[in-house]
Amino acid sequence: MNRLAKQDGIVRCMPWRKYTVIYRSVLLENLQYAANIAVGFFSYAVFIYTFIMLWGYMYQTPGELIAGYTKEQMIWYVMMTEMIWFGSSAASVAREVSTDIRGGNIAYLMNKPYHYTLYVLAKYTGGWSIRLPMYAMLAVVIGTALVGPLPRFPLAAVPAMALCVVLGLTINAVLKMCISLFSFWIEDATPFQWLYDKLLLIVGTMFPVEIFPETLQPLFKLTPIYTVCYGPAKLIVDFSPEKCVEILAVQAVYLLAGCGLMFLIYGRGVKKLYVNGG
């Protein structure tokens, strides 16, 4: 009895400890199935090889620049954004939240001793903590073998790049969760998820912002594209301290605003659920 009371007291005094436990459990679970994650390597390798051939054809002159990118930078940019796309599997967040709300499981989960949205984020983080490093190693191997290493790559800036990638993954998950939480009011939020994903895929993932018309670039930089995929990949292929500070600052604003919106939508949805009798 004293032991249970002591454990309960620890959880109450350390509210973030419960999310650490959730994160660790998902992390260990994914470690056991790391071989299953490697199955997706084939799709990633085929996708990257296709883009290497595409950009190799477009860069016909050695040293040519397209939108300010060399051939090596452009290919590495695509490899980094696709690494984030394949390694994060953010679709699992949208799928889980939508399924819980539409299936009614949310009525059970929202009464647990944790906040539902933070619970989903902790699970998601535990998942990509295994997948993303695996895809990163694959990207380095493929890129070094087929394209060559990035010239003047600043190894000392890797921690800042990693922080930018982690913030981008978290912002993406928060925004996808916000969209899925609208399932409290609409039957299916999948069409909105599709539009959001295609915006990120076409504008910021397959092609950098600079390749689009100059009149559209300032608009794109106000969207999640700048913080989720373009910013992290841009820092990796063309790092500068000024750009790093700028991207991290924008990411901080997006993360705070996104979390505020996520808590607001979830609170309104739970209130609606209570009013309608669960």
C-alpha positions as a LaTeX table, in Angstrom:
\begin{tabular}{lrrr}
\hline
Residue & $x$ (\AA) & $y$ (\AA) & $z$ (\AA) \\
\hline
Met1 & 0.00 & 0.00 & 0.00 \\
Asn2 & 2.81 & 2.38 & 0.90 \\
Arg3 & 4.61 & 1.44 & $-2.29$ \\
Leu4 & 1.58 & 2.28 & $-4.45$ \\
Ala5 & 1.12 & 5.56 & $-2.63$ \\
Lys6 & 4.78 & 6.38 & $-3.12$ \\
Gln7 & 4.61 & 5.65 & $-6.86$ \\
Asp8 & 1.46 & 7.72 & $-7.19$ \\
Gly9 & 3.20 & 10.58 & $-5.42$ \\
Ile10 & 6.14 & 10.41 & $-7.83$ \\
Val11 & 3.79 & 10.58 & $-10.83$ \\
Arg12 & 1.94 & 13.54 & $-9.34$ \\
Cys13 & 5.15 & 15.42 & $-8.59$ \\
Met14 & 6.64 & 14.62 & $-11.99$ \\
Pro15 & 3.80 & 14.96 & $-14.53$ \\
Trp16 & 6.14 & 14.48 & $-17.50$ \\
Arg17 & 7.40 & 11.15 & $-16.17$ \\
Lys18 & 4.32 & 9.33 & $-17.44$ \\
Tyr19 & 5.01 & 10.48 & $-21.00$ \\
Thr20 & 8.63 & 9.37 & $-20.66$ \\
Val21 & 7.37 & 5.91 & $-19.68$ \\
Ile22 & 5.07 & 5.84 & $-22.73$ \\
Tyr23 & 7.93 & 6.97 & $-24.98$ \\
Arg24 & 10.29 & 4.34 & $-23.58$ \\
Ser25 & 7.78 & 1.50 & $-23.95$ \\
Val26 & 7.12 & 2.34 & $-27.63$ \\
Leu27 & 10.85 & 2.75 & $-28.23$ \\
Leu28 & 11.60 & $-0.72$ & $-26.84$ \\
Glu29 & 8.71 & $-2.20$ & $-28.81$ \\
Asn30 & 10.05 & $-0.75$ & $-32.05$ \\
Leu31 & 13.54 & $-2.02$ & $-31.27$ \\
Gln32 & 12.16 & $-5.56$ & $-31.29$ \\
Tyr33 & 10.70 & $-5.04$ & $-34.77$ \\
Ala34 & 13.55 & $-3.08$ & $-36.35$ \\
Ala35 & 13.75 & $-5.67$ & $-39.14$ \\
Asn36 & 10.17 & $-4.82$ & $-40.17$ \\
Ile37 & 11.13 & $-1.16$ & $-40.47$ \\
Ala38 & 13.96 & $-2.11$ & $-42.85$ \\
Val39 & 11.38 & $-3.47$ & $-45.31$ \\
Gly40 & 10.57 & 0.13 & $-46.27$ \\
Phe41 & 14.18 & 0.70 & $-47.32$ \\
Phe42 & 13.46 & $-0.69$ & $-50.79$ \\
Ser43 & 10.77 & 1.92 & $-51.52$ \\
Tyr44 & 13.03 & 4.69 & $-50.26$ \\
Ala45 & 15.98 & 3.47 & $-52.36$ \\
Val46 & 13.86 & 3.24 & $-55.54$ \\
Phe47 & 12.44 & 6.72 & $-54.95$ \\
Ile48 & 15.87 & 8.25 & $-54.40$ \\
Tyr49 & 17.42 & 6.47 & $-57.38$ \\
Thr50 & 14.66 & 7.86 & $-59.60$ \\
Phe51 & 15.37 & 11.40 & $-58.45$ \\
Ile52 & 19.12 & 10.93 & $-58.87$ \\
Met53 & 18.50 & 9.99 & $-62.51$ \\
Leu54 & 16.06 & 12.90 & $-62.94$ \\
Trp55 & 18.35 & 15.58 & $-61.57$ \\
Gly56 & 21.35 & 14.01 & $-63.30$ \\
Tyr57 & 19.56 & 14.57 & $-66.61$ \\
Met58 & 18.56 & 18.15 & $-65.72$ \\
Tyr59 & 22.08 & 19.11 & $-64.62$ \\
Gln60 & 23.82 & 18.58 & $-67.94$ \\
Thr61 & 26.70 & 20.98 & $-67.31$ \\
Pro62 & 29.18 & 20.33 & $-64.47$ \\
Gly63 & 28.99 & 23.06 & $-61.85$ \\
Glu64 & 25.59 & 24.25 & $-63.10$ \\
Leu65 & 23.25 & 25.86 & $-60.58$ \\
Ile66 & 19.46 & 25.49 & $-60.56$ \\
Ala67 & 17.66 & 27.84 & $-58.15$ \\
Gly68 & 20.99 & 28.31 & $-56.37$ \\
Tyr69 & 21.57 & 24.58 & $-55.80$ \\
Thr70 & 24.35 & 22.48 & $-57.26$ \\
Lys71 & 23.52 & 18.99 & $-58.50$ \\
Glu72 & 24.88 & 17.43 & $-55.31$ \\
Gln73 & 22.94 & 19.83 & $-53.08$ \\
Met74 & 19.68 & 19.26 & $-54.96$ \\
Ile75 & 19.93 & 15.47 & $-54.72$ \\
Trp76 & 20.95 & 15.59 & $-51.05$ \\
Tyr77 & 18.04 & 17.94 & $-50.39$ \\
Val78 & 15.57 & 15.40 & $-51.80$ \\
Met79 & 17.27 & 12.58 & $-49.88$ \\
Met80 & 16.96 & 14.50 & $-46.61$ \\
Thr81 & 13.31 & 15.47 & $-47.08$ \\
Glu82 & 12.41 & 11.92 & $-48.10$ \\
Met83 & 14.36 & 10.62 & $-45.13$ \\
Ile84 & 12.15 & 12.76 & $-42.90$ \\
Trp85 & 9.01 & 11.66 & $-44.79$ \\
Phe86 & 9.78 & 7.92 & $-44.66$ \\
Gly87 & 11.44 & 7.94 & $-41.25$ \\
Ser88 & 8.76 & 9.85 & $-39.37$ \\
Ser89 & 5.62 & 8.05 & $-40.58$ \\
Ala90 & 3.50 & 10.97 & $-39.40$ \\
Ala91 & 0.43 & 9.42 & $-41.03$ \\
Ser92 & 0.21 & 7.12 & $-38.00$ \\
Val93 & $-0.70$ & 10.11 & $-35.82$ \\
Ala94 & $-3.60$ & 11.13 & $-38.03$ \\
Arg95 & $-4.76$ & 7.56 & $-38.39$ \\
Glu96 & $-4.69$ & 6.86 & $-34.63$ \\
Val97 & $-6.52$ & 10.05 & $-33.61$ \\
Ser98 & $-9.19$ & 9.70 & $-36.29$ \\
Thr99 & $-9.76$ & 6.03 & $-35.42$ \\
Asp100 & $-10.04$ & 6.76 & $-31.69$ \\
Ile101 & $-12.59$ & 9.52 & $-32.22$ \\
Arg102 & $-14.70$ & 7.81 & $-34.86$ \\
Gly103 & $-14.58$ & 4.45 & $-33.06$ \\
Gly104 & $-15.46$ & 5.91 & $-29.66$ \\
Asn105 & $-12.24$ & 4.82 & $-27.96$ \\
Ile106 & $-11.56$ & 8.47 & $-27.14$ \\
Ala107 & $-14.24$ & 8.28 & $-24.41$ \\
Tyr108 & $-12.07$ & 5.71 & $-22.62$ \\
Leu109 & $-8.67$ & 7.32 & $-23.27$ \\
Met110 & $-9.60$ & 10.86 & $-22.24$ \\
Asn111 & $-10.29$ & 9.65 & $-18.69$ \\
Lys112 & $-6.78$ & 8.24 & $-18.31$ \\
Pro113 & $-4.28$ & 10.03 & $-16.00$ \\
Tyr114 & $-2.58$ & 11.74 & $-18.94$ \\
His115 & $-3.49$ & 14.23 & $-21.63$ \\
Tyr116 & $-4.58$ & 12.35 & $-24.74$ \\
Thr117 & $-2.74$ & 14.55 & $-27.26$ \\
Leu118 & 0.54 & 14.35 & $-25.34$ \\
Tyr119 & 0.06 & 10.59 & $-25.07$ \\
Val120 & $-0.18$ & 10.32 & $-28.87$ \\
Leu121 & 2.87 & 12.58 & $-29.33$ \\
Ala122 & 4.90 & 10.47 & $-26.88$ \\
Lys123 & 4.01 & 7.30 & $-28.80$ \\
Tyr124 & 4.83 & 8.95 & $-32.12$ \\
Thr125 & 8.21 & 10.18 & $-30.84$ \\
Gly126 & 9.06 & 6.71 & $-29.58$ \\
Gly127 & 8.32 & 5.34 & $-33.04$ \\
Trp128 & 10.42 & 7.71 & $-35.12$ \\
Ser129 & 13.31 & 7.55 & $-32.63$ \\
Ile130 & 14.09 & 4.15 & $-34.17$ \\
Arg131 & 12.95 & 4.63 & $-37.77$ \\
Leu132 & 14.56 & 8.00 & $-38.47$ \\
Pro133 & 18.17 & 7.06 & $-37.53$ \\
Met134 & 17.85 & 3.93 & $-39.67$ \\
Tyr135 & 16.70 & 5.93 & $-42.69$ \\
Ala136 & 19.38 & 8.55 & $-42.00$ \\
Met137 & 22.11 & 5.91 & $-42.17$ \\
Leu138 & 20.61 & 4.55 & $-45.40$ \\
Ala139 & 20.51 & 8.06 & $-46.90$ \\
Val140 & 24.17 & 8.66 & $-46.02$ \\
Val141 & 25.20 & 5.34 & $-47.61$ \\
Ile142 & 23.20 & 5.92 & $-50.81$ \\
Gly143 & 24.20 & 9.56 & $-51.11$ \\
Thr144 & 27.91 & 8.94 & $-50.53$ \\
Ala145 & 27.98 & 6.00 & $-52.95$ \\
Leu146 & 25.94 & 7.48 & $-55.83$ \\
Val147 & 26.39 & 11.25 & $-55.48$ \\
Gly148 & 29.36 & 11.86 & $-53.22$ \\
Pro149 & 29.58 & 13.65 & $-49.88$ \\
Leu150 & 28.35 & 17.19 & $-49.49$ \\
Pro151 & 31.25 & 19.62 & $-49.95$ \\
Arg152 & 32.18 & 21.69 & $-46.89$ \\
Phe153 & 29.66 & 19.91 & $-44.68$ \\
Pro154 & 29.97 & 21.41 & $-41.16$ \\
Leu155 & 30.13 & 18.49 & $-38.72$ \\
Ala156 & 30.08 & 20.91 & $-35.77$ \\
Ala157 & 26.59 & 22.06 & $-36.82$ \\
Val158 & 25.06 & 18.55 & $-36.73$ \\
Pro159 & 23.42 & 19.09 & $-33.27$ \\
Ala160 & 21.67 & 22.23 & $-34.56$ \\
Met161 & 20.54 & 20.36 & $-37.68$ \\
Ala162 & 19.24 & 17.48 & $-35.56$ \\
Leu163 & 17.31 & 19.90 & $-33.33$ \\
Cys164 & 15.76 & 21.49 & $-36.41$ \\
Val165 & 14.71 & 18.06 & $-37.73$ \\
Val166 & 13.18 & 17.04 & $-34.38$ \\
Leu167 & 11.22 & 20.29 & $-34.13$ \\
Gly168 & 10.01 & 19.83 & $-37.69$ \\
Leu169 & 8.78 & 16.31 & $-36.95$ \\
Thr170 & 6.97 & 17.50 & $-33.82$ \\
Ile171 & 5.33 & 20.44 & $-35.59$ \\
Asn172 & 4.15 & 18.14 & $-38.38$ \\
Ala173 & 2.63 & 15.70 & $-35.87$ \\
Val174 & 0.90 & 18.52 & $-33.96$ \\
Leu175 & $-0.61$ & 19.97 & $-37.13$ \\
Lys176 & $-1.77$ & 16.56 & $-38.37$ \\
Met177 & $-3.33$ & 15.94 & $-34.99$ \\
Cys178 & $-5.15$ & 19.29 & $-35.17$ \\
Ile179 & $-6.66$ & 18.23 & $-38.49$ \\
Ser180 & $-7.66$ & 14.82 & $-37.15$ \\
Leu181 & $-9.26$ & 16.35 & $-34.05$ \\
Phe182 & $-11.86$ & 17.94 & $-36.31$ \\
Ser183 & $-13.32$ & 14.42 & $-36.45$ \\
Phe184 & $-15.18$ & 15.49 & $-33.31$ \\
Trp185 & $-17.39$ & 17.56 & $-35.64$ \\
Ile186 & $-17.03$ & 16.03 & $-39.11$ \\
Glu187 & $-17.27$ & 12.38 & $-40.03$ \\
Asp188 & $-13.93$ & 12.07 & $-41.80$ \\
Ala189 & $-10.96$ & 14.46 & $-41.83$ \\
Thr190 & $-9.01$ & 12.38 & $-44.37$ \\
Pro191 & $-9.55$ & 14.79 & $-47.32$ \\
Phe192 & $-7.97$ & 17.61 & $-45.30$ \\
Gln193 & $-5.06$ & 15.36 & $-44.35$ \\
Trp194 & $-4.60$ & 14.53 & $-48.04$ \\
Leu195 & $-4.44$ & 18.22 & $-49.01$ \\
Tyr196 & $-1.98$ & 19.00 & $-46.23$ \\
Asp197 & 0.28 & 16.05 & $-47.14$ \\
Lys198 & 0.30 & 16.89 & $-50.84$ \\
Leu199 & 1.22 & 20.50 & $-50.07$ \\
Leu200 & 4.23 & 19.33 & $-48.09$ \\
Leu201 & 5.16 & 16.62 & $-50.58$ \\
Ile202 & 5.12 & 18.69 & $-53.75$ \\
Val203 & 6.34 & 22.07 & $-52.55$ \\
Gly204 & 8.78 & 21.35 & $-49.75$ \\
Thr205 & 9.75 & 17.69 & $-50.13$ \\
Met206 & 10.29 & 16.91 & $-53.80$ \\
Phe207 & 11.36 & 20.45 & $-54.70$ \\
Pro208 & 12.87 & 23.25 & $-52.58$ \\
Val209 & 11.03 & 26.53 & $-52.23$ \\
Glu210 & 13.57 & 28.39 & $-54.40$ \\
Ile211 & 12.58 & 26.43 & $-57.51$ \\
Phe212 & 9.12 & 28.03 & $-57.55$ \\
Pro213 & 8.31 & 31.56 & $-58.82$ \\
Glu214 & 9.72 & 34.35 & $-56.64$ \\
Thr215 & 6.26 & 35.81 & $-56.10$ \\
Leu216 & 5.16 & 32.59 & $-54.35$ \\
Gln217 & 8.26 & 32.02 & $-52.22$ \\
Pro218 & 7.36 & 34.49 & $-49.42$ \\
Leu219 & 3.92 & 32.86 & $-49.19$ \\
Phe220 & 5.42 & 29.37 & $-48.94$ \\
Lys221 & 7.71 & 30.52 & $-46.14$ \\
Leu222 & 4.67 & 31.44 & $-44.05$ \\
Thr223 & 3.27 & 27.90 & $-44.32$ \\
Pro224 & 4.29 & 24.72 & $-42.43$ \\
Ile225 & 6.51 & 23.86 & $-45.43$ \\
Tyr226 & 9.19 & 26.19 & $-44.07$ \\
Thr227 & 9.34 & 24.52 & $-40.66$ \\
Val228 & 8.54 & 20.87 & $-41.39$ \\
Cys229 & 10.61 & 19.87 & $-44.40$ \\
Tyr230 & 12.25 & 22.77 & $-46.27$ \\
Gly231 & 13.99 & 24.34 & $-43.26$ \\
Pro232 & 15.65 & 21.19 & $-41.88$ \\
Ala233 & 16.79 & 20.00 & $-45.34$ \\
Lys234 & 18.04 & 23.47 & $-46.29$ \\
Leu235 & 20.24 & 23.61 & $-43.20$ \\
Ile236 & 21.73 & 20.20 & $-43.97$ \\
Val237 & 22.69 & 20.97 & $-47.59$ \\
Asp238 & 23.56 & 24.66 & $-47.18$ \\
Phe239 & 24.15 & 25.51 & $-43.52$ \\
Ser240 & 24.56 & 29.06 & $-42.28$ \\
Pro241 & 24.29 & 30.32 & $-38.66$ \\
Glu242 & 21.91 & 33.11 & $-39.67$ \\
Lys243 & 19.57 & 30.73 & $-41.50$ \\
Cys244 & 19.72 & 28.31 & $-38.57$ \\
Val245 & 18.64 & 30.98 & $-36.06$ \\
Glu246 & 15.87 & 32.14 & $-38.41$ \\
Ile247 & 14.46 & 28.63 & $-38.96$ \\
Leu248 & 14.64 & 27.69 & $-35.27$ \\
Ala249 & 12.84 & 30.91 & $-34.32$ \\
Val250 & 10.05 & 30.25 & $-36.82$ \\
Gln251 & 9.81 & 26.65 & $-35.62$ \\
Ala252 & 9.44 & 27.82 & $-32.00$ \\
Val253 & 6.57 & 30.12 & $-33.00$ \\
Tyr254 & 4.88 & 27.38 & $-35.04$ \\
Leu255 & 5.27 & 24.83 & $-32.25$ \\
Leu256 & 3.77 & 27.10 & $-29.60$ \\
Ala257 & 0.92 & 28.17 & $-31.86$ \\
Gly258 & 0.29 & 24.61 & $-33.01$ \\
Cys259 & 0.21 & 23.21 & $-29.47$ \\
Gly260 & $-2.13$ & 26.00 & $-28.38$ \\
Leu261 & $-4.47$ & 25.22 & $-31.26$ \\
Met262 & $-4.22$ & 21.47 & $-30.56$ \\
Phe263 & $-5.20$ & 21.90 & $-26.88$ \\
Leu264 & $-8.00$ & 24.29 & $-27.84$ \\
Ile265 & $-9.55$ & 21.96 & $-30.44$ \\
Tyr266 & $-9.20$ & 18.95 & $-28.16$ \\
Gly267 & $-10.78$ & 20.82 & $-25.22$ \\
Arg268 & $-13.73$ & 21.92 & $-27.36$ \\
Gly269 & $-14.13$ & 18.41 & $-28.74$ \\
Val270 & $-14.11$ & 16.78 & $-25.29$ \\
Lys271 & $-16.63$ & 19.35 & $-24.06$ \\
Lys272 & $-18.88$ & 18.54 & $-27.02$ \\
Leu273 & $-18.54$ & 14.84 & $-26.18$ \\
Tyr274 & $-19.57$ & 15.42 & $-22.58$ \\
Val275 & $-22.56$ & 17.57 & $-23.62$ \\
Asn276 & $-23.76$ & 14.86 & $-26.00$ \\
Gly277 & $-23.43$ & 12.22 & $-23.31$ \\
Gly278 & $-20.15$ & 10.60 & $-24.48$ \\
\hline
\end{tabular}
